[in-house]
mmCIF file of C-alpha atoms in Angstrom:
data_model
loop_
_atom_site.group_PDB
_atom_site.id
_atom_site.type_symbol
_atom_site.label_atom_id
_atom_site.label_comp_id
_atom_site.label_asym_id
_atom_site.label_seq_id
_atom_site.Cartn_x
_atom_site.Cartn_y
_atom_site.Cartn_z
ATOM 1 C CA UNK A 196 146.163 127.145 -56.762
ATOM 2 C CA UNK A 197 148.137 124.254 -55.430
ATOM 3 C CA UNK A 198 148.768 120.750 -57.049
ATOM 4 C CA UNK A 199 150.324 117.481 -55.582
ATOM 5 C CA UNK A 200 151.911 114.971 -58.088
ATOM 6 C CA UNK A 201 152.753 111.285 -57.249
ATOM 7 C CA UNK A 202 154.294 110.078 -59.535
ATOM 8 C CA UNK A 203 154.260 106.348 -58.340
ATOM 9 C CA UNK A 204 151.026 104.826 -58.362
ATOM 10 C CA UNK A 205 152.858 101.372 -56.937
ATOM 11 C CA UNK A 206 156.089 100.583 -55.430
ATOM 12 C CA UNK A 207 157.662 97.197 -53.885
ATOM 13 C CA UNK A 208 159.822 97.114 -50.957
ATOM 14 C CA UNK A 209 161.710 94.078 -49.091
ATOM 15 C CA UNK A 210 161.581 93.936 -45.615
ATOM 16 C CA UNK A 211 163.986 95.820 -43.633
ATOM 17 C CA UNK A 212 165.153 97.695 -46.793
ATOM 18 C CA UNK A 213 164.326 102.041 -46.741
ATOM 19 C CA UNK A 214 161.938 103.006 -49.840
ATOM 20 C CA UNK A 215 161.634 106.520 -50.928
ATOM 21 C CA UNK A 216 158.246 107.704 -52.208
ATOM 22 C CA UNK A 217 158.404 110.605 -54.211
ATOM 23 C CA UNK A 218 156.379 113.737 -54.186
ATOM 24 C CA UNK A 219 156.595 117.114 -55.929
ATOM 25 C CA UNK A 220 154.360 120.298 -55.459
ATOM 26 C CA UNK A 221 153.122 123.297 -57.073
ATOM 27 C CA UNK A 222 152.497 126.546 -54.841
ATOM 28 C CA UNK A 223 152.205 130.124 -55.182
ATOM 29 C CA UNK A 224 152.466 130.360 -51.207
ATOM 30 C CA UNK A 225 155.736 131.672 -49.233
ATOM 31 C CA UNK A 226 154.092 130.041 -46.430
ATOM 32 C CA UNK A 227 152.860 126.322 -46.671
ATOM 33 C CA UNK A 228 152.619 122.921 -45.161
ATOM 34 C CA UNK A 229 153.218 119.293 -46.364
ATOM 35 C CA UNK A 230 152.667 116.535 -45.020
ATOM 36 C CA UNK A 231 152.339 112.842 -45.496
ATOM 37 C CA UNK A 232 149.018 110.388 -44.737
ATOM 38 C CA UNK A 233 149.016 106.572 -44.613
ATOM 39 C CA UNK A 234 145.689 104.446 -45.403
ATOM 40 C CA UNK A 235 145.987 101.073 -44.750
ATOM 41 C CA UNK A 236 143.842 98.743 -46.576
ATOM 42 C CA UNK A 237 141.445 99.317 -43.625
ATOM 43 C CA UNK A 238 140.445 102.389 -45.099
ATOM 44 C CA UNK A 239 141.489 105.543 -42.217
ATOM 45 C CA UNK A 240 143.756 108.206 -42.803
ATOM 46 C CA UNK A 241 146.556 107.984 -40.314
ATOM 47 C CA UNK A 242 148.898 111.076 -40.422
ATOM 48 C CA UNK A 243 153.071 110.755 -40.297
ATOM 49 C CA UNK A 244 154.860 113.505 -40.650
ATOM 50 C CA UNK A 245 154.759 117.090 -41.314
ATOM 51 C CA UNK A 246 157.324 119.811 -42.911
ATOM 52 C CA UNK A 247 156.640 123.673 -42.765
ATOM 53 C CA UNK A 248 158.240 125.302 -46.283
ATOM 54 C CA UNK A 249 160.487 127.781 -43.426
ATOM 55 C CA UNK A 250 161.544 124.460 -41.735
ATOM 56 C CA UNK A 251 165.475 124.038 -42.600
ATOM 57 C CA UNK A 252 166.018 121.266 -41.292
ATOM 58 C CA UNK A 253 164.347 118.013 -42.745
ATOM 59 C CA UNK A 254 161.447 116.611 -40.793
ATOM 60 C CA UNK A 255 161.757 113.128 -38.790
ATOM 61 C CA UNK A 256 159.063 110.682 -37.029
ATOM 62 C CA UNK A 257 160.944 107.743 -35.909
ATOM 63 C CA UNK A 258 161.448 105.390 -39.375
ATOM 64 C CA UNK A 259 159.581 108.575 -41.149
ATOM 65 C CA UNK A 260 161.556 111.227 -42.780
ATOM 66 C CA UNK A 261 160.717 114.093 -45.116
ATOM 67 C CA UNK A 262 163.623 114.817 -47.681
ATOM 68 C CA UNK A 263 162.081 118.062 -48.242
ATOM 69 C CA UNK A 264 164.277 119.897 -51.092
ATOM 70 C CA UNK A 265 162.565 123.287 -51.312
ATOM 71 C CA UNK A 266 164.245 124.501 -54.948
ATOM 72 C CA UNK A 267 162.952 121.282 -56.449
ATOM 73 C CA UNK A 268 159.603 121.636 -54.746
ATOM 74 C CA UNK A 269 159.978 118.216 -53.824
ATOM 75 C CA UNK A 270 158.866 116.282 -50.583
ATOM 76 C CA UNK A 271 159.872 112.507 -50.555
ATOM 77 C CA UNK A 272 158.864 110.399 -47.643
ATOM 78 C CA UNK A 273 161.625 107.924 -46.744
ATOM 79 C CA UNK A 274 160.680 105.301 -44.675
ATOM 80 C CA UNK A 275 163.663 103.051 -43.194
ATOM 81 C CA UNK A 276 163.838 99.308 -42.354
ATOM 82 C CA UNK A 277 160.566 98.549 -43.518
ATOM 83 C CA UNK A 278 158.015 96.453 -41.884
ATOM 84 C CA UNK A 279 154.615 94.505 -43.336
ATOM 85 C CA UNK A 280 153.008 96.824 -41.906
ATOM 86 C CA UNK A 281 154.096 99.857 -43.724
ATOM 87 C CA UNK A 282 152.225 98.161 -47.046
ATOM 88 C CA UNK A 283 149.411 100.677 -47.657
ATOM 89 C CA UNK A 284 148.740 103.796 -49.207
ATOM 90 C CA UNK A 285 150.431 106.807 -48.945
ATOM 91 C CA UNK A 286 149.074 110.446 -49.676
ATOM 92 C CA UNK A 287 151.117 113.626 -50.307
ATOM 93 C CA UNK A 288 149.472 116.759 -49.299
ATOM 94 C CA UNK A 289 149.899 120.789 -49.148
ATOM 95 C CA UNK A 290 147.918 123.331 -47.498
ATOM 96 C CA UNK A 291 149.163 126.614 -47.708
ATOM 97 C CA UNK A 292 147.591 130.048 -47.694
ATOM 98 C CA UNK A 293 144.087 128.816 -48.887
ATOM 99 C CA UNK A 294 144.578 126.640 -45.510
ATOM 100 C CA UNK A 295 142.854 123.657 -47.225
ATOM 101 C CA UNK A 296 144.962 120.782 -48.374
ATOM 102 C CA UNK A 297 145.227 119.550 -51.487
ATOM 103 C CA UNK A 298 146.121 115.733 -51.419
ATOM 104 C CA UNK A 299 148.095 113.610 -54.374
ATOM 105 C CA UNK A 300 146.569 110.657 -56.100
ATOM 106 C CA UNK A 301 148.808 108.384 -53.776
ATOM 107 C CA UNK A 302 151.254 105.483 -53.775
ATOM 108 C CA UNK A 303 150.482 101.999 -53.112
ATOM 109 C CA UNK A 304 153.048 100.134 -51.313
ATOM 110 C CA UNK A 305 153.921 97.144 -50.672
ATOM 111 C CA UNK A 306 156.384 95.497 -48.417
ATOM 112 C CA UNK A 307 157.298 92.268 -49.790
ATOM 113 C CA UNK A 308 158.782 89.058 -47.039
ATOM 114 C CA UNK B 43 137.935 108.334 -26.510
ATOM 115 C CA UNK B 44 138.202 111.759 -28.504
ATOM 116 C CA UNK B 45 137.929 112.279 -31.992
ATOM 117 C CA UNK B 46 135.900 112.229 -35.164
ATOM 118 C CA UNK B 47 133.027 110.081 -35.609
ATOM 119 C CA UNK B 48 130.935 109.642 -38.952
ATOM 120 C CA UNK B 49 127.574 107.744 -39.597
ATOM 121 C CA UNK B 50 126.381 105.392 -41.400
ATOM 122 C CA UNK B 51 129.226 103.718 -41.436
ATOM 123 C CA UNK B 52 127.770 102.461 -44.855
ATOM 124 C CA UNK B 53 125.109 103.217 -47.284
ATOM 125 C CA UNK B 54 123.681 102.307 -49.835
ATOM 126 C CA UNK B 55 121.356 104.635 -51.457
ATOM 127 C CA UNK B 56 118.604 104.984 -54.720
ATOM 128 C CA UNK B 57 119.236 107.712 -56.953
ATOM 129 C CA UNK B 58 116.924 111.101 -56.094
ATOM 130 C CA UNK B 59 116.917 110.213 -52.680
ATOM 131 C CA UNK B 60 118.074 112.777 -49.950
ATOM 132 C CA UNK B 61 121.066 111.758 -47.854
ATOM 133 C CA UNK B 62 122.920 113.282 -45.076
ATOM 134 C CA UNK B 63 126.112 111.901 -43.802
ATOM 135 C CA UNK B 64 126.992 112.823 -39.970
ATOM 136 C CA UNK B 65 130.369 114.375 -38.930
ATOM 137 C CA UNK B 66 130.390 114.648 -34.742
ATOM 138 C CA UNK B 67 134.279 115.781 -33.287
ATOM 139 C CA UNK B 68 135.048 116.191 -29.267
ATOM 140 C CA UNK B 69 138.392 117.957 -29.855
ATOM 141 C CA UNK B 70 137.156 121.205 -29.722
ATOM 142 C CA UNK B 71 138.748 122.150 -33.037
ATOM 143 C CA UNK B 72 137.629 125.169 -34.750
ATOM 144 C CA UNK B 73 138.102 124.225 -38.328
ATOM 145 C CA UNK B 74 136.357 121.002 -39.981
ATOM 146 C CA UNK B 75 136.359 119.438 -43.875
ATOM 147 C CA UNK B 76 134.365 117.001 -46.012
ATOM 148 C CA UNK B 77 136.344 115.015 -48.600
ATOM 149 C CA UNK B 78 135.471 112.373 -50.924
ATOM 150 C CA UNK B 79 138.122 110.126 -52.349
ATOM 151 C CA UNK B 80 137.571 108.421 -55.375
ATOM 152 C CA UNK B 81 140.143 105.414 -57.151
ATOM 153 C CA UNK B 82 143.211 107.121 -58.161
ATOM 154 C CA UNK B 83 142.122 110.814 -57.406
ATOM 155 C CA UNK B 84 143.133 110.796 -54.099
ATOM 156 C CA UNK B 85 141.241 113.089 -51.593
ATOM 157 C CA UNK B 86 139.006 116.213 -52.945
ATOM 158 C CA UNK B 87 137.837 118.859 -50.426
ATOM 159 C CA UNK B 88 133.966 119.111 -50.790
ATOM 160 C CA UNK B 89 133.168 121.726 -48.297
ATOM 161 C CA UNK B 90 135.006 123.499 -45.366
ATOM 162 C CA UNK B 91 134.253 125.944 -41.957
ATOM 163 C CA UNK B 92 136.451 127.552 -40.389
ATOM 164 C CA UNK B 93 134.778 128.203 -37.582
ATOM 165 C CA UNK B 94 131.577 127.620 -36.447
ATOM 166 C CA UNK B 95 128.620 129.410 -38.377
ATOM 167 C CA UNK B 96 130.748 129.838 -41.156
ATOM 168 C CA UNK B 97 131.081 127.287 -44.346
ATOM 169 C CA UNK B 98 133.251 127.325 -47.261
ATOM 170 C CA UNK B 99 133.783 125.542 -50.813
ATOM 171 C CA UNK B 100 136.307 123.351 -51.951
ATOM 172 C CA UNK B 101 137.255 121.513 -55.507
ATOM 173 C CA UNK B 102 134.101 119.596 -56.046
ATOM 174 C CA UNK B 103 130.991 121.284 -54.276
ATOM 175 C CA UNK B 104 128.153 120.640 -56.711
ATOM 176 C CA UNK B 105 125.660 118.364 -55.347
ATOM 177 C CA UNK B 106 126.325 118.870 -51.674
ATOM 178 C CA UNK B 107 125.446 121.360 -48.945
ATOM 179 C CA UNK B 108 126.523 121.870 -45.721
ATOM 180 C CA UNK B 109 125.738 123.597 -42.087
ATOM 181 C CA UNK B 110 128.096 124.072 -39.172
ATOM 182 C CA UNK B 111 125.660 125.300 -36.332
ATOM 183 C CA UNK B 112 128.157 124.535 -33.409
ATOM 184 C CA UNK B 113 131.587 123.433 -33.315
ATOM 185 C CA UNK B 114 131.021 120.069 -32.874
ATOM 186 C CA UNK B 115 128.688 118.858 -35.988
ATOM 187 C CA UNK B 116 129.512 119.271 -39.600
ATOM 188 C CA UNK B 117 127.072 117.339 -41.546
ATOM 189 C CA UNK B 118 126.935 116.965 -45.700
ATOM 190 C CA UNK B 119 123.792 116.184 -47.326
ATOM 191 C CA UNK B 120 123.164 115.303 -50.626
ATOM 192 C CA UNK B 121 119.930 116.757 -51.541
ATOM 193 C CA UNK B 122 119.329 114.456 -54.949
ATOM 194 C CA UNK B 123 121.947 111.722 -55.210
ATOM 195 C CA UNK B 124 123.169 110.947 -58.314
ATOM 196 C CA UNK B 125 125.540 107.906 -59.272
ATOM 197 C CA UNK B 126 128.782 109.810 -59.442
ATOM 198 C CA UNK B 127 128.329 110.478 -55.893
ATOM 199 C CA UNK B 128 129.381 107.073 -55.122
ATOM 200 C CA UNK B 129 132.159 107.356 -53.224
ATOM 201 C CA UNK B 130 133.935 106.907 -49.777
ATOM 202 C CA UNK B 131 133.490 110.277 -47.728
ATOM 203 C CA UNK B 132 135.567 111.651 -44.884
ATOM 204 C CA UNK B 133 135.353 114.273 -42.773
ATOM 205 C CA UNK B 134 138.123 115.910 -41.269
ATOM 206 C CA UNK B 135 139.078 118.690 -38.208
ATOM 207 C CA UNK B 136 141.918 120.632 -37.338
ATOM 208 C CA UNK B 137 142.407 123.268 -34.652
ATOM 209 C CA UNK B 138 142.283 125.950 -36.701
ATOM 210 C CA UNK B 139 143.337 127.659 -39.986
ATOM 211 C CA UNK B 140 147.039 127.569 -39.182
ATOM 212 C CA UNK B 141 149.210 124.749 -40.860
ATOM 213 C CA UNK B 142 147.439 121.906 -38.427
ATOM 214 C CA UNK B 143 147.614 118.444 -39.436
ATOM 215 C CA UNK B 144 144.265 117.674 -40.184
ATOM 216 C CA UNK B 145 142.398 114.355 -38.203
ATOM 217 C CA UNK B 146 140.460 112.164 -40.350
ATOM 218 C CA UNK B 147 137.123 110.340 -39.299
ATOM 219 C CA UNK B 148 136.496 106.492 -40.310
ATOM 220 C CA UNK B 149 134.275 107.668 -43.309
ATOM 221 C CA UNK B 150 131.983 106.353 -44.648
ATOM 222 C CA UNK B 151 130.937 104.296 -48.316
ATOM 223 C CA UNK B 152 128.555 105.495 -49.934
ATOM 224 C CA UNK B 153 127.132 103.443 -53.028
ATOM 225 C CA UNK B 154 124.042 105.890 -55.153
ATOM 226 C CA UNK B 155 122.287 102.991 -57.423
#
């Protein structure tokens, strides 16, 4: 079995300021995937950014960044110089052996002017 | 324009009644998912296939069935809503069992009175 936990069910950011939204994960798989999913108040599922658990070096999609620290079995998204845009809702998920993914309960954020 | 298409859009249904929800992708992808997401549980797989002719299930299957004659379709159908089927539904695709990022379809509300 695998498990996602958010731990941040809202979060505030200022304009132009980074924001780190935390994720940890629970996997019996040497193998897996994690990735992150924004859903904007307009309801799709718009994927950012993906890390492989044999990736060493941290994963990066333009103001996206995965601080993926495997011994912690954590997976924070980063997002730098935020914009209005970026307020939405952001998913955590794993899919590893099983190849399904299991999702987090998510993180509302919102950019503030 | 490729990608994942879902109908109705919106529905809104009595309870008993028989319901299918419509999943069409042009990708060509091999592997497609159902998910319902519900107010701070995030995304739960309903059903899976890997391929087509073959179907899977996920976390939460009770209630719904599933066929995947070509590669294309994937439809879920309710065969007796019940209220705790309300929910937003969205079906997903991926090229194939590997660790793919997964593409999401619109979805698609669905409201069981």
């Amino acid at each position: 079995a695998q498990k996602i936990t958010q731990t941040q069910p809202g979060m505030f950011v200022q304009e132009k300021e980074a924001v780190t939204l935390d994720c940890t994960y629970d996997t019996s798989d040497q193998s897996y995937g994690l990735f992150w999913y924004k859903q904007p108040s307009s309801g799709e599922m718009i994927f950012l950014i993906y890390q492989g658990s044999y990736d060493e070096q941290n994963a990066t999609e333009g103001r996206y960044s995965l601080n993926f620290q495997k011994a912690r079995k954590s997976a924070n998204l980063v997002i730098s110089a935020s914009q209005l845009g970026d307020s939405a809702m952001y998913f955590c998920a794993i899919r590893g052996s099983a190849r399904q993914l299991t999702f987090g309960s998510g993180t509302q954020l919102t950019v503030l002017p | 324009i490729a990608g994942i298409t879902q109908a109705p859009t919106s529905q809104i249904l009595a309870a008993g009644r028989r319901m299918t929800l419509r999943c069409t992708q042009d990708m060509r992808h091999n592997a497609m998912y159902w998910y319902r997401q519900d107010l701070g549980l995030g995304l739960r797989l309903i059903h899976y296939s890997n391929t087509a002719g073959t179907t899977g299930k996920g976390e939460v299957p009770d209630g719904y069935s599933v066929s995947r004659a070509n590669t294309d379709d994937f439809p879920l159908t309710l065969a007796s809503a019940v209220p705790s089927q309300t929910s937003v539904y969205f079906c997903a695709s991926a090229p194939g069992q590997g660790l793919y990022e997964q593409f999401f379809g619109p979805g698609t509300r669905l409201t069981v009175l």
